[in-house]
């Protein structure tokens, strides 16, 4: 037979990991593993170069030959280049033998999950739900709140957990739930922010539960089992001193027990798990003993007498007979009780007034279920701290003016009780419903066992709790129920007095069960923290994800013990219980929220096998949880919410980004769709207008951004608000250049993250950059959420021959934004703009307001000054007045206008005097026109034209410098009428600044007169001429030869425009040379493409000498208003 291949002969996609082989082996040795797709290393995409079936390339033909006869055209994931060597494994060879022999991997035996519903879910939930509150506080709650009030509390709490269990069952059966339990369910349903916040809350709740169980065990030890073990003696103390001694004992013994339990958990968790069944047996036996005692009271009630003085309950310690005097040997002698309240044992002794005026009576503490005591215990009996426990129905003689003495001989209320306190103390007794879901990895059929086991456990425990409320009220005397520590019944545990055959069954059973519950909490809480830490959603918790070599969470255990010690220091069971109630209630609230959201959003992946759920039930459960939080303790609820909110915001800003397909993402999508549909209803009101910016960036050959400062300016303009789209285009086709586009998008995102620009990146692939930029302008955004402003950098080297195409693309952007009624921002000298880390401590932002553009020039400085870079810069507004304008009135009007706009700025009106057109203006205009005309007549090639442009420009500049070394003298031209000035043509000035009526034409079809090819004279038409000027220019006869062109006279319209640009530049330089930023109106684009060089030249002249210039072109609508 064919020899078995070695590992080196396998193709890359056949290297199998230990985990994969183990899983195949678990399914059975004879089962063939699934075929994995061959993947390129690292990219995660199928290795296939051509997506077409019919391909003509040589490599594709070779591939198609490999595919022939293999029936793999449509359905195979992997197409190896050679036949798989695995097909040559000899028949009868097992996978295990093959991999052990050729890979060195050794099969590690792993047992399949074997726990069923009873052992895996039901009994663990029973053990976690029944706890210390049932044994130590349940009877007291019934006595204080009454049967009705206590039943309502139990019903409300059990309903909350039942509704939460229904929601949890739906989530748990919607896929596999690994370790982490509720944290995993919430985080994968609501996202890492909610998951981390609620996971920490659940962890804190579990940790404080451990403290509560330890305090309960210490209370059982020091009060009922071994009172003489107290370090701080309480005999002879009363009031605050006795309470302080008790709390100190709890702290000392609690710390000792906590240290011991933490050591046990650290040394070996397996021992804790083995003892779990023993602890569970103690709980069940204790509850059965209570029910047996209830049945026995119907036949023969136990004897637990309670001594009552007047209507006050006496502490049973210190006397043996409940009487003042007894008859003995035909005489009357006093008892120990007499000696307690009197100053001597004689009948004529001076006694306490209340003792002297009232009789002593003895009542039965456990009258039995048939005694009718239930009617007396139906209603609540709330007490203030220090109140006497009084028997209802008994009268007492008491003088209100006489001070109370011997109060330490009566049973007193140790705390002030009220309804909400009872809810907070009781709720921890219904927690623990997550025990089954935490063990989902060990269940044979988790999706069946978790719902059945959890709901059955809650049903059982709820039945026990509700029946216990009724039975306690029906069997036990009211004063005994309200006696929290059993001081009136010889120091017995009150629930123990009801148990059969002995109270010690309850005492010992509850002690071991509380110790076991404490160990379980100290075992589970560190693992929960470890799961959160390993998810890396909270960076500062990463250290707690580490542990011993076997994975035990050592550092997490240390933190858990430290937090648990805080609960021990509080030392009061009644004070710790509401704290953990808050955290558990918050956890349950978010479980319900997760189920409700998943149901309402109807996500495709929401397919739980558990069908008995509804979003209304989940919302009801969530509402109950929220209500119970504030019922228990409103200030604890606020603290818990603040903690959760802080963790949420921390994860949102500093945590690792996780994509878990959570419901919050679904809400975001639904909300985004709704908002986009609303935006479609119409354009935003002027009050709501803000620049939604499309930033057009260019990339170098390595797909790196050439102008990163554009994003710095974007950040300073936006401050994180509104829409920002950062776009670029890649030359090529989608199929051939997709990888380059992905690289460009990664560069954009990285730069956006560096510059802290919140927005979207978009890369388009087009045959040329011009079309790509046009596509971005047209299709950027979605629905009503589209950009209304385009930010593009000034082509700095536009005069260079190699950048000729770039500046023409720039002018096309100007035309397209004008046609689309979008605003345009063009920063010049972008490299000189400040980064986000720089700060201007002083300076000005100067606005040269020549033409009203809808308020863009007013709004942009205001937005910039919101950013810390420009915050200390002051705003100045300059406007230009002609000689016949009233400058004073213009300034007043502008100041009033700014006042109504609520913008603080200095206002200055600049008067432009009539002046002659300088020789510099003439020569500069002439050189510009000569250059264009020469190139047209010479019919040069593109490259030759570019070189010629540069040479003429250089020579003209040299000529200007020679003729005008220092200053430019104003002189009249012989061909220019003396009266011609800029002021005579104000409409042309407006045309210079903003030609709103310009209609862009196709870049491939420049405008030419009808009737054939354009003549050279027609081609010479300048860009911004009016119709009459166009006709005049076209009428000039053609002068043959380049020599005549140098003798030509400049177009008068261009001369006037150049003059205006120069004069404006002189004024701006004079006023704003030291300004940190200058904002100018941007002139409109040329009507045709013959004068694009002239357009760029005019803009250069207009902004020459200024460091930072932002050219602004409005979008044709008002963007700022004086109205509120």
mmCIF file with all atom_site columns, N, CA and C in Angstrom, residues 952-975:
data_model
loop_
_atom_site.group_PDB
_atom_site.id
_atom_site.type_symbol
_atom_site.label_atom_id
_atom_site.label_alt_id
_atom_site.label_comp_id
_atom_site.label_asym_id
_atom_site.label_entity_id
_atom_site.label_seq_id
_atom_site.pdbx_PDB_ins_code
_atom_site.Cartn_x
_atom_site.Cartn_y
_atom_site.Cartn_z
_atom_site.occupancy
_atom_site.B_iso_or_equiv
_atom_site.pdbx_formal_charge
_atom_site.auth_seq_id
_atom_site.auth_comp_id
_atom_site.auth_asym_id
_atom_site.auth_atom_id
_atom_site.pdbx_PDB_model_num
ATOM 1  N N  . UNK A 1 952 ? 8.262  80.870  -19.628 1.00 0.00 ? 952 UNK A N  1
ATOM 2  C CA . UNK A 1 952 ? 7.712  82.210  -19.796 1.00 0.00 ? 952 UNK A CA 1
ATOM 3  C C  . UNK A 1 952 ? 7.453  82.848  -18.439 1.00 0.00 ? 952 UNK A C  1
ATOM 4  N N  . UNK A 1 953 ? 6.931  82.061  -17.515 1.00 0.00 ? 953 UNK A N  1
ATOM 5  C CA . UNK A 1 953 ? 6.659  82.593  -16.176 1.00 0.00 ? 953 UNK A CA 1
ATOM 6  C C  . UNK A 1 953 ? 7.937  83.072  -15.504 1.00 0.00 ? 953 UNK A C  1
ATOM 7  N N  . UNK A 1 954 ? 8.983  82.276  -15.628 1.00 0.00 ? 954 UNK A N  1
ATOM 8  C CA . UNK A 1 954 ? 10.244 82.654  -14.991 1.00 0.00 ? 954 UNK A CA 1
ATOM 9  C C  . UNK A 1 954 ? 10.821 83.920  -15.614 1.00 0.00 ? 954 UNK A C  1
ATOM 10 N N  . UNK A 1 955 ? 10.767 83.991  -16.957 1.00 0.00 ? 955 UNK A N  1
ATOM 11 C CA . UNK A 1 955 ? 11.336 85.172  -17.623 1.00 0.00 ? 955 UNK A CA 1
ATOM 12 C C  . UNK A 1 955 ? 10.537 86.431  -17.309 1.00 0.00 ? 955 UNK A C  1
ATOM 13 N N  . UNK A 1 956 ? 9.197  86.284  -17.241 1.00 0.00 ? 956 UNK A N  1
ATOM 14 C CA . UNK A 1 956 ? 8.364  87.452  -16.949 1.00 0.00 ? 956 UNK A CA 1
ATOM 15 C C  . UNK A 1 956 ? 8.634  87.970  -15.544 1.00 0.00 ? 956 UNK A C  1
ATOM 16 N N  . UNK A 1 957 ? 8.836  87.062  -14.634 1.00 0.00 ? 957 UNK A N  1
ATOM 17 C CA . UNK A 1 957 ? 9.118  87.512  -13.272 1.00 0.00 ? 957 UNK A CA 1
ATOM 18 C C  . UNK A 1 957 ? 10.444 88.248  -13.198 1.00 0.00 ? 957 UNK A C  1
ATOM 19 N N  . UNK A 1 958 ? 11.417 87.749  -13.971 1.00 0.00 ? 958 UNK A N  1
ATOM 20 C CA . UNK A 1 958 ? 12.693 88.445  -13.995 1.00 0.00 ? 958 UNK A CA 1
ATOM 21 C C  . UNK A 1 958 ? 12.562 89.835  -14.583 1.00 0.00 ? 958 UNK A C  1
ATOM 22 N N  . UNK A 1 959 ? 11.732 89.957  -15.613 1.00 0.00 ? 959 UNK A N  1
ATOM 23 C CA . UNK A 1 959 ? 11.521 91.263  -16.240 1.00 0.00 ? 959 UNK A CA 1
ATOM 24 C C  . UNK A 1 959 ? 10.857 92.226  -15.279 1.00 0.00 ? 959 UNK A C  1
ATOM 25 N N  . UNK A 1 960 ? 9.878  91.736  -14.555 1.00 0.00 ? 960 UNK A N  1
ATOM 26 C CA . UNK A 1 960 ? 9.166  92.597  -13.601 1.00 0.00 ? 960 UNK A CA 1
ATOM 27 C C  . UNK A 1 960 ? 10.119 93.086  -12.520 1.00 0.00 ? 960 UNK A C  1
ATOM 28 N N  . UNK A 1 961 ? 10.976 92.184  -12.060 1.00 0.00 ? 961 UNK A N  1
ATOM 29 C CA . UNK A 1 961 ? 11.910 92.598  -11.016 1.00 0.00 ? 961 UNK A CA 1
ATOM 30 C C  . UNK A 1 961 ? 12.888 93.671  -11.546 1.00 0.00 ? 961 UNK A C  1
ATOM 31 N N  . UNK A 1 962 ? 13.282 93.505  -12.828 1.00 0.00 ? 962 UNK A N  1
ATOM 32 C CA . UNK A 1 962 ? 14.227 94.483  -13.390 1.00 0.00 ? 962 UNK A CA 1
ATOM 33 C C  . UNK A 1 962 ? 13.572 95.854  -13.544 1.00 0.00 ? 962 UNK A C  1
ATOM 34 N N  . UNK A 1 963 ? 12.323 95.844  -14.015 1.00 0.00 ? 963 UNK A N  1
ATOM 35 C CA . UNK A 1 963 ? 11.648 97.108  -14.278 1.00 0.00 ? 963 UNK A CA 1
ATOM 36 C C  . UNK A 1 963 ? 11.131 97.763  -13.002 1.00 0.00 ? 963 UNK A C  1
ATOM 37 N N  . UNK A 1 964 ? 10.870 97.003  -11.962 1.00 0.00 ? 964 UNK A N  1
ATOM 38 C CA . UNK A 1 964 ? 10.292 97.548  -10.732 1.00 0.00 ? 964 UNK A CA 1
ATOM 39 C C  . UNK A 1 964 ? 11.106 97.026  -9.551  1.00 0.00 ? 964 UNK A C  1
ATOM 40 N N  . UNK A 1 965 ? 12.281 97.570  -9.322  1.00 0.00 ? 965 UNK A N  1
ATOM 41 C CA . UNK A 1 965 ? 13.153 97.011  -8.281  1.00 0.00 ? 965 UNK A CA 1
ATOM 42 C C  . UNK A 1 965 ? 12.613 97.183  -6.886  1.00 0.00 ? 965 UNK A C  1
ATOM 43 N N  . UNK A 1 966 ? 12.037 98.305  -6.554  1.00 0.00 ? 966 UNK A N  1
ATOM 44 C CA . UNK A 1 966 ? 11.611 98.533  -5.170  1.00 0.00 ? 966 UNK A CA 1
ATOM 45 C C  . UNK A 1 966 ? 10.130 98.729  -5.056  1.00 0.00 ? 966 UNK A C  1
ATOM 46 N N  . UNK A 1 967 ? 9.574  99.653  -5.768  1.00 0.00 ? 967 UNK A N  1
ATOM 47 C CA . UNK A 1 967 ? 8.151  99.892  -5.691  1.00 0.00 ? 967 UNK A CA 1
ATOM 48 C C  . UNK A 1 967 ? 7.608  100.071 -7.093  1.00 0.00 ? 967 UNK A C  1
ATOM 49 N N  . UNK A 1 968 ? 6.327  99.973  -7.202  1.00 0.00 ? 968 UNK A N  1
ATOM 50 C CA . UNK A 1 968 ? 5.656  100.007 -8.499  1.00 0.00 ? 968 UNK A CA 1
ATOM 51 C C  . UNK A 1 968 ? 4.986  101.350 -8.643  1.00 0.00 ? 968 UNK A C  1
ATOM 52 N N  . UNK A 1 969 ? 5.402  102.120 -9.642  1.00 0.00 ? 969 UNK A N  1
ATOM 53 C CA . UNK A 1 969 ? 4.852  103.460 -9.838  1.00 0.00 ? 969 UNK A CA 1
ATOM 54 C C  . UNK A 1 969 ? 3.537  103.363 -10.569 1.00 0.00 ? 969 UNK A C  1
ATOM 55 N N  . UNK A 1 970 ? 2.611  104.162 -10.121 1.00 0.00 ? 970 UNK A N  1
ATOM 56 C CA . UNK A 1 970 ? 1.325  104.214 -10.805 1.00 0.00 ? 970 UNK A CA 1
ATOM 57 C C  . UNK A 1 970 ? 1.436  105.158 -11.994 1.00 0.00 ? 970 UNK A C  1
ATOM 58 N N  . UNK A 1 971 ? 1.081  104.692 -13.172 1.00 0.00 ? 971 UNK A N  1
ATOM 59 C CA . UNK A 1 971 ? 1.113  105.510 -14.363 1.00 0.00 ? 971 UNK A CA 1
ATOM 60 C C  . UNK A 1 971 ? -0.012 105.111 -15.278 1.00 0.00 ? 971 UNK A C  1
ATOM 61 N N  . UNK A 1 972 ? -0.426 106.061 -16.072 1.00 0.00 ? 972 UNK A N  1
ATOM 62 C CA . UNK A 1 972 ? -1.553 105.806 -16.948 1.00 0.00 ? 972 UNK A CA 1
ATOM 63 C C  . UNK A 1 972 ? -1.079 105.107 -18.210 1.00 0.00 ? 972 UNK A C  1
ATOM 64 N N  . UNK A 1 973 ? -1.905 104.211 -18.662 1.00 0.00 ? 973 UNK A N  1
ATOM 65 C CA . UNK A 1 973 ? -1.611 103.535 -19.921 1.00 0.00 ? 973 UNK A CA 1
ATOM 66 C C  . UNK A 1 973 ? -2.164 104.352 -21.075 1.00 0.00 ? 973 UNK A C  1
ATOM 67 N N  . UNK A 1 974 ? -1.398 104.383 -22.160 1.00 0.00 ? 974 UNK A N  1
ATOM 68 C CA . UNK A 1 974 ? -1.868 105.143 -23.329 1.00 0.00 ? 974 UNK A CA 1
ATOM 69 C C  . UNK A 1 974 ? -3.082 104.501 -23.949 1.00 0.00 ? 974 UNK A C  1
ATOM 70 N N  . UNK A 1 975 ? -3.250 103.203 -23.661 1.00 0.00 ? 975 UNK A N  1
ATOM 71 C CA . UNK A 1 975 ? -4.397 102.519 -24.255 1.00 0.00 ? 975 UNK A CA 1
ATOM 72 C C  . UNK A 1 975 ? -5.540 102.391 -23.279 1.00 0.00 ? 975 UNK A C  1
#
